[in-house]
CSV table of C-alpha atoms and ligand atoms in Angstrom, one decimal:
chain,number,residue,atom,x,y,z
A,47,UNK,CA,-119.0,43.1,-53.2
A,48,UNK,CA,-116.7,43.6,-50.0
A,49,UNK,CA,-118.9,45.7,-47.9
A,50,UNK,CA,-117.9,49.4,-47.0
A,51,UNK,CA,-116.5,49.9,-43.7
A,52,UNK,CA,-116.9,53.3,-41.7
A,53,UNK,CA,-113.7,54.3,-39.2
A,54,UNK,CA,-113.7,57.0,-37.0
A,55,UNK,CA,-110.5,58.4,-35.2
A,56,UNK,CA,-110.8,60.4,-31.9
A,57,UNK,CA,-109.0,61.8,-29.4
A,58,UNK,CA,-108.3,65.2,-27.7
A,59,UNK,CA,-106.3,67.7,-29.6
A,60,UNK,CA,-102.6,66.7,-29.1
A,61,UNK,CA,-103.1,63.3,-28.5
A,62,UNK,CA,-101.3,62.2,-31.7
A,63,UNK,CA,-104.2,60.5,-34.2
A,64,UNK,CA,-102.8,62.3,-37.2
A,65,UNK,CA,-99.6,60.8,-36.8
A,66,UNK,CA,-101.3,57.4,-37.7
A,67,UNK,CA,-103.8,58.1,-40.5
A,68,UNK,CA,-101.2,57.4,-43.3
A,69,UNK,CA,-100.3,53.9,-41.9
A,70,UNK,CA,-104.0,53.1,-41.3
A,71,UNK,CA,-104.6,53.9,-44.9
A,72,UNK,CA,-101.7,52.0,-46.1
A,73,UNK,CA,-102.4,49.3,-44.0
A,74,UNK,CA,-105.8,48.7,-45.7
A,75,UNK,CA,-104.5,50.1,-49.3
A,76,UNK,CA,-101.9,47.0,-49.2
A,77,UNK,CA,-105.1,44.5,-48.9
A,78,UNK,CA,-106.7,45.7,-51.9
A,79,UNK,CA,-109.3,48.2,-50.3
A,80,UNK,CA,-110.3,51.3,-51.8
A,81,UNK,CA,-109.6,53.9,-48.7
A,82,UNK,CA,-111.5,57.2,-48.5
A,83,UNK,CA,-109.5,59.7,-46.0
A,84,UNK,CA,-112.0,62.6,-44.7
A,85,UNK,CA,-112.2,64.6,-41.7
A,86,UNK,CA,-114.9,66.4,-39.6
A,87,UNK,CA,-115.8,69.4,-39.4
A,88,UNK,CA,-115.1,69.2,-43.1
A,89,UNK,CA,-114.8,66.7,-45.9
A,90,UNK,CA,-117.0,68.8,-48.3
A,91,UNK,CA,-116.5,72.2,-49.9
A,92,UNK,CA,-119.4,73.6,-47.6
A,93,UNK,CA,-118.0,71.4,-44.5
A,94,UNK,CA,-114.5,73.2,-45.2
A,95,UNK,CA,-116.1,76.6,-45.3
A,96,UNK,CA,-118.0,75.9,-41.8
A,97,UNK,CA,-114.9,74.2,-40.3
A,98,UNK,CA,-113.1,77.8,-41.1
A,99,UNK,CA,-116.0,79.2,-39.1
A,100,UNK,CA,-115.9,76.9,-36.7
A,101,UNK,CA,-112.3,77.1,-35.4
A,102,UNK,CA,-111.9,80.9,-35.9
A,103,UNK,CA,-115.1,82.5,-35.4
A,104,UNK,CA,-116.4,83.2,-32.0
A,105,UNK,CA,-119.8,81.8,-31.2
A,106,UNK,CA,-122.0,80.2,-28.6
A,107,UNK,CA,-122.1,76.5,-27.6
A,108,UNK,CA,-125.4,75.6,-28.9
A,109,UNK,CA,-124.3,77.4,-32.7
A,110,UNK,CA,-121.3,75.6,-32.4
A,111,UNK,CA,-123.1,72.4,-32.0
A,112,UNK,CA,-125.6,72.7,-34.5
A,113,UNK,CA,-122.9,73.9,-37.2
A,114,UNK,CA,-120.6,70.6,-36.5
A,115,UNK,CA,-124.2,68.6,-37.2
A,116,UNK,CA,-124.8,70.8,-40.3
A,117,UNK,CA,-121.2,70.1,-41.7
A,118,UNK,CA,-121.8,66.4,-41.0
A,119,UNK,CA,-125.0,66.3,-42.9
A,120,UNK,CA,-123.4,67.3,-45.9
A,121,UNK,CA,-120.5,64.9,-45.0
A,122,UNK,CA,-122.8,62.1,-44.8
A,123,UNK,CA,-124.6,62.6,-47.7
A,124,UNK,CA,-122.3,63.7,-50.5
A,125,UNK,CA,-119.3,61.6,-49.3
A,126,UNK,CA,-119.5,59.1,-46.5
A,127,UNK,CA,-122.8,57.0,-47.7
A,128,UNK,CA,-121.9,57.2,-51.5
A,129,UNK,CA,-117.9,55.6,-50.7
A,130,UNK,CA,-119.4,53.0,-48.6
A,131,UNK,CA,-121.8,52.3,-51.0
A,132,UNK,CA,-119.5,51.4,-53.4
A,133,UNK,CA,-117.4,49.2,-50.8
A,134,UNK,CA,-114.6,51.8,-50.0
A,135,UNK,CA,-113.2,51.9,-46.3
A,136,UNK,CA,-113.9,55.6,-45.2
A,137,UNK,CA,-111.6,56.8,-42.6
A,138,UNK,CA,-113.0,59.9,-40.7
A,139,UNK,CA,-110.7,62.0,-38.7
A,140,UNK,CA,-113.4,62.6,-36.1
A,141,UNK,CA,-117.4,61.9,-36.2
A,142,UNK,CA,-120.0,62.5,-34.0
A,143,UNK,CA,-118.1,61.0,-30.9
A,144,UNK,CA,-116.2,64.2,-31.0
A,145,UNK,CA,-119.5,66.2,-30.4
A,146,UNK,CA,-120.2,64.0,-27.7
A,147,UNK,CA,-116.9,64.6,-26.2
A,148,UNK,CA,-116.2,68.5,-27.1
A,149,UNK,CA,-119.7,70.1,-27.3
A,150,UNK,CA,-121.1,67.9,-24.3
A,151,UNK,CA,-118.1,67.4,-22.2
A,152,UNK,CA,-115.8,70.3,-23.2
A,153,UNK,CA,-118.6,73.2,-23.5
A,154,UNK,CA,-121.6,71.6,-21.4
A,155,UNK,CA,-124.0,71.0,-24.1
A,156,UNK,CA,-126.7,68.7,-22.6
A,157,UNK,CA,-126.2,64.9,-23.9
A,158,UNK,CA,-129.9,64.7,-24.7
A,159,UNK,CA,-129.6,67.7,-27.0
A,160,UNK,CA,-126.7,66.0,-28.9
A,161,UNK,CA,-128.5,62.8,-29.0
A,162,UNK,CA,-131.2,64.5,-30.6
A,163,UNK,CA,-129.3,66.0,-33.4
A,164,UNK,CA,-127.6,62.5,-34.0
A,165,UNK,CA,-130.7,61.1,-34.3
A,166,UNK,CA,-132.1,63.7,-36.6
A,167,UNK,CA,-128.8,63.6,-38.9
A,168,UNK,CA,-127.7,60.1,-39.0
A,169,UNK,CA,-130.6,58.0,-37.7
A,170,UNK,CA,-129.1,54.8,-36.3
A,171,UNK,CA,-126.1,55.1,-38.8
A,172,UNK,CA,-122.8,54.4,-36.6
A,173,UNK,CA,-119.4,53.9,-37.6
A,174,UNK,CA,-118.0,50.3,-37.6
A,175,UNK,CA,-114.6,51.0,-35.7
A,176,UNK,CA,-113.6,53.9,-33.7
A,177,UNK,CA,-110.1,54.3,-32.6
A,178,UNK,CA,-109.6,56.5,-29.8
A,179,UNK,CA,-106.2,58.0,-29.1
A,180,UNK,CA,-105.8,58.3,-25.6
A,181,UNK,CA,-103.2,60.5,-23.5
A,182,UNK,CA,-102.7,62.0,-20.4
A,183,UNK,CA,-104.2,65.8,-20.7
A,184,UNK,CA,-100.8,67.0,-19.4
A,185,UNK,CA,-98.9,65.5,-22.0
A,186,UNK,CA,-101.3,66.4,-25.1
A,187,UNK,CA,-101.5,70.0,-24.0
A,188,UNK,CA,-98.0,70.2,-23.7
A,189,UNK,CA,-97.6,69.2,-27.5
A,190,UNK,CA,-100.4,72.0,-28.1
A,191,UNK,CA,-98.2,74.6,-26.5
A,192,UNK,CA,-95.8,74.3,-29.5
A,193,UNK,CA,-98.5,75.1,-32.0
A,194,UNK,CA,-97.9,77.8,-34.1
A,195,UNK,CA,-101.4,79.6,-34.6
A,196,UNK,CA,-103.8,77.5,-32.1
A,197,UNK,CA,-107.5,77.4,-33.3
A,198,UNK,CA,-110.5,78.3,-30.9
A,199,UNK,CA,-110.2,74.8,-29.5
A,200,UNK,CA,-106.4,74.3,-29.2
A,201,UNK,CA,-106.4,77.8,-27.4
A,202,UNK,CA,-108.6,76.2,-24.4
A,203,UNK,CA,-107.1,75.5,-21.0
A,204,UNK,CA,-105.9,71.6,-19.2
A,205,UNK,CA,-109.7,71.6,-17.7
A,206,UNK,CA,-111.6,71.9,-20.6
A,207,UNK,CA,-109.1,68.7,-22.6
A,208,UNK,CA,-109.7,67.0,-19.3
A,209,UNK,CA,-113.4,67.0,-19.7
A,210,UNK,CA,-112.9,66.1,-23.1
A,211,UNK,CA,-110.9,62.9,-22.8
A,212,UNK,CA,-112.9,61.7,-19.8
A,213,UNK,CA,-116.1,62.0,-22.1
A,214,UNK,CA,-114.3,60.0,-24.5
A,215,UNK,CA,-113.3,57.4,-22.3
A,216,UNK,CA,-117.0,57.4,-21.1
A,217,UNK,CA,-117.9,56.9,-24.6
A,218,UNK,CA,-115.8,53.9,-24.9
A,219,UNK,CA,-116.8,52.3,-22.1
A,220,UNK,CA,-120.6,52.8,-23.0
A,221,UNK,CA,-120.1,51.4,-26.7
A,222,UNK,CA,-117.3,48.8,-26.1
A,223,UNK,CA,-118.2,46.9,-29.1
A,224,UNK,CA,-117.3,49.4,-31.8
A,225,UNK,CA,-114.3,51.4,-29.7
A,226,UNK,CA,-110.9,50.3,-29.4
A,227,UNK,CA,-108.8,52.7,-26.7
A,228,UNK,CA,-105.0,53.2,-27.8
A,229,UNK,CA,-102.4,54.2,-25.5
A,230,UNK,CA,-101.2,57.0,-27.6
A,231,UNK,CA,-98.1,57.4,-25.1
A,232,UNK,CA,-96.1,54.9,-26.4
A,233,UNK,CA,-93.4,54.5,-28.8
A,234,UNK,CA,-94.7,54.4,-32.6
A,235,UNK,CA,-93.9,51.0,-33.7
A,236,UNK,CA,-95.7,49.7,-30.8
A,237,UNK,CA,-98.9,51.8,-31.7
A,238,UNK,CA,-98.6,50.5,-35.2
A,239,UNK,CA,-98.5,46.9,-34.3
A,240,UNK,CA,-101.6,47.2,-32.1
A,241,UNK,CA,-103.5,49.3,-34.9
A,242,UNK,CA,-102.6,46.3,-37.5
A,243,UNK,CA,-104.2,43.8,-35.2
A,244,UNK,CA,-107.1,45.7,-34.7
A,245,UNK,CA,-107.7,46.3,-38.5
A,246,UNK,CA,-107.5,42.7,-39.2
A,247,UNK,CA,-111.1,42.5,-39.4
A,248,UNK,CA,-111.9,45.3,-42.0
B,519,TMP,P1,-109.1,68.6,-35.8
B,519,TMP,O1,-107.9,69.6,-35.4
B,519,TMP,O2,-108.7,67.0,-35.1
B,519,TMP,O3,-109.0,68.5,-37.0
B,519,TMP,O4,-110.4,69.1,-35.2
B,519,TMP,C1,-110.6,70.2,-35.4
B,519,TMP,C2,-111.7,70.6,-34.0
B,519,TMP,O5,-113.1,70.5,-33.6
B,519,TMP,C3,-111.0,69.9,-32.9
B,519,TMP,O6,-110.3,70.8,-31.9
B,519,TMP,C4,-112.2,69.1,-32.2
B,519,TMP,C5,-113.4,70.1,-32.8
B,519,TMP,N1,-114.6,69.1,-33.0
B,519,TMP,C6,-115.7,69.5,-32.1
B,519,TMP,O7,-115.8,70.3,-31.3
B,519,TMP,N2,-116.9,68.8,-32.2
B,519,TMP,C7,-117.1,68.0,-33.3
B,519,TMP,O8,-118.0,67.4,-33.6
B,519,TMP,C8,-116.0,67.6,-34.0
B,519,TMP,C9,-115.9,67.0,-35.5
B,519,TMP,C10,-114.9,68.6,-34.0
């Protein structure tokens, strides 16, 4: 059986990752792969309830971090691991790198705390491939300014997103074997051509 593959998509809000999800899924389906699209926070019934709280309800950074990982554990147990076990490609719109970027970089939660939660919730489990959509914060925040009903994260200022972008780029430099950084400021066909090459081994 073809082994399952776990692909995660990351980037600051407004960096354009959502635009490319259908293309990535179609590319892999055209090769005969079963593709499961999912997201964090969310991906399960309980996870989607936690998502609503996380995006709307005021809470302290530690609570936010714990709820992200609570949703993640459900997602892993109920959705991600079973799909990988049957040979699917699981594409998750965000995963644990987002906790290091947003909760550590953005909110200032110590990296060691998030690393402890990571170890507890997922052990050594990591994505096979992480696509980081990268864009200067001046551009991504401009895109967010047009959002209709901004959530708790989207309401934050450019400094917050600058710290998140830097944290993501630091993660990419730390784990070059699984990260691919995509310059999201280019025309869509150019990005798609690059994505196709990056997905060649999946
Ligand atoms: P989304 O808008 O990309 O679906 O993500 C929802 C928000 O949740 C986004 O602003 C990033 C944030 N987030 C975290 O802060 N930490 C996490 O671990 C995850 C998965 C998302």
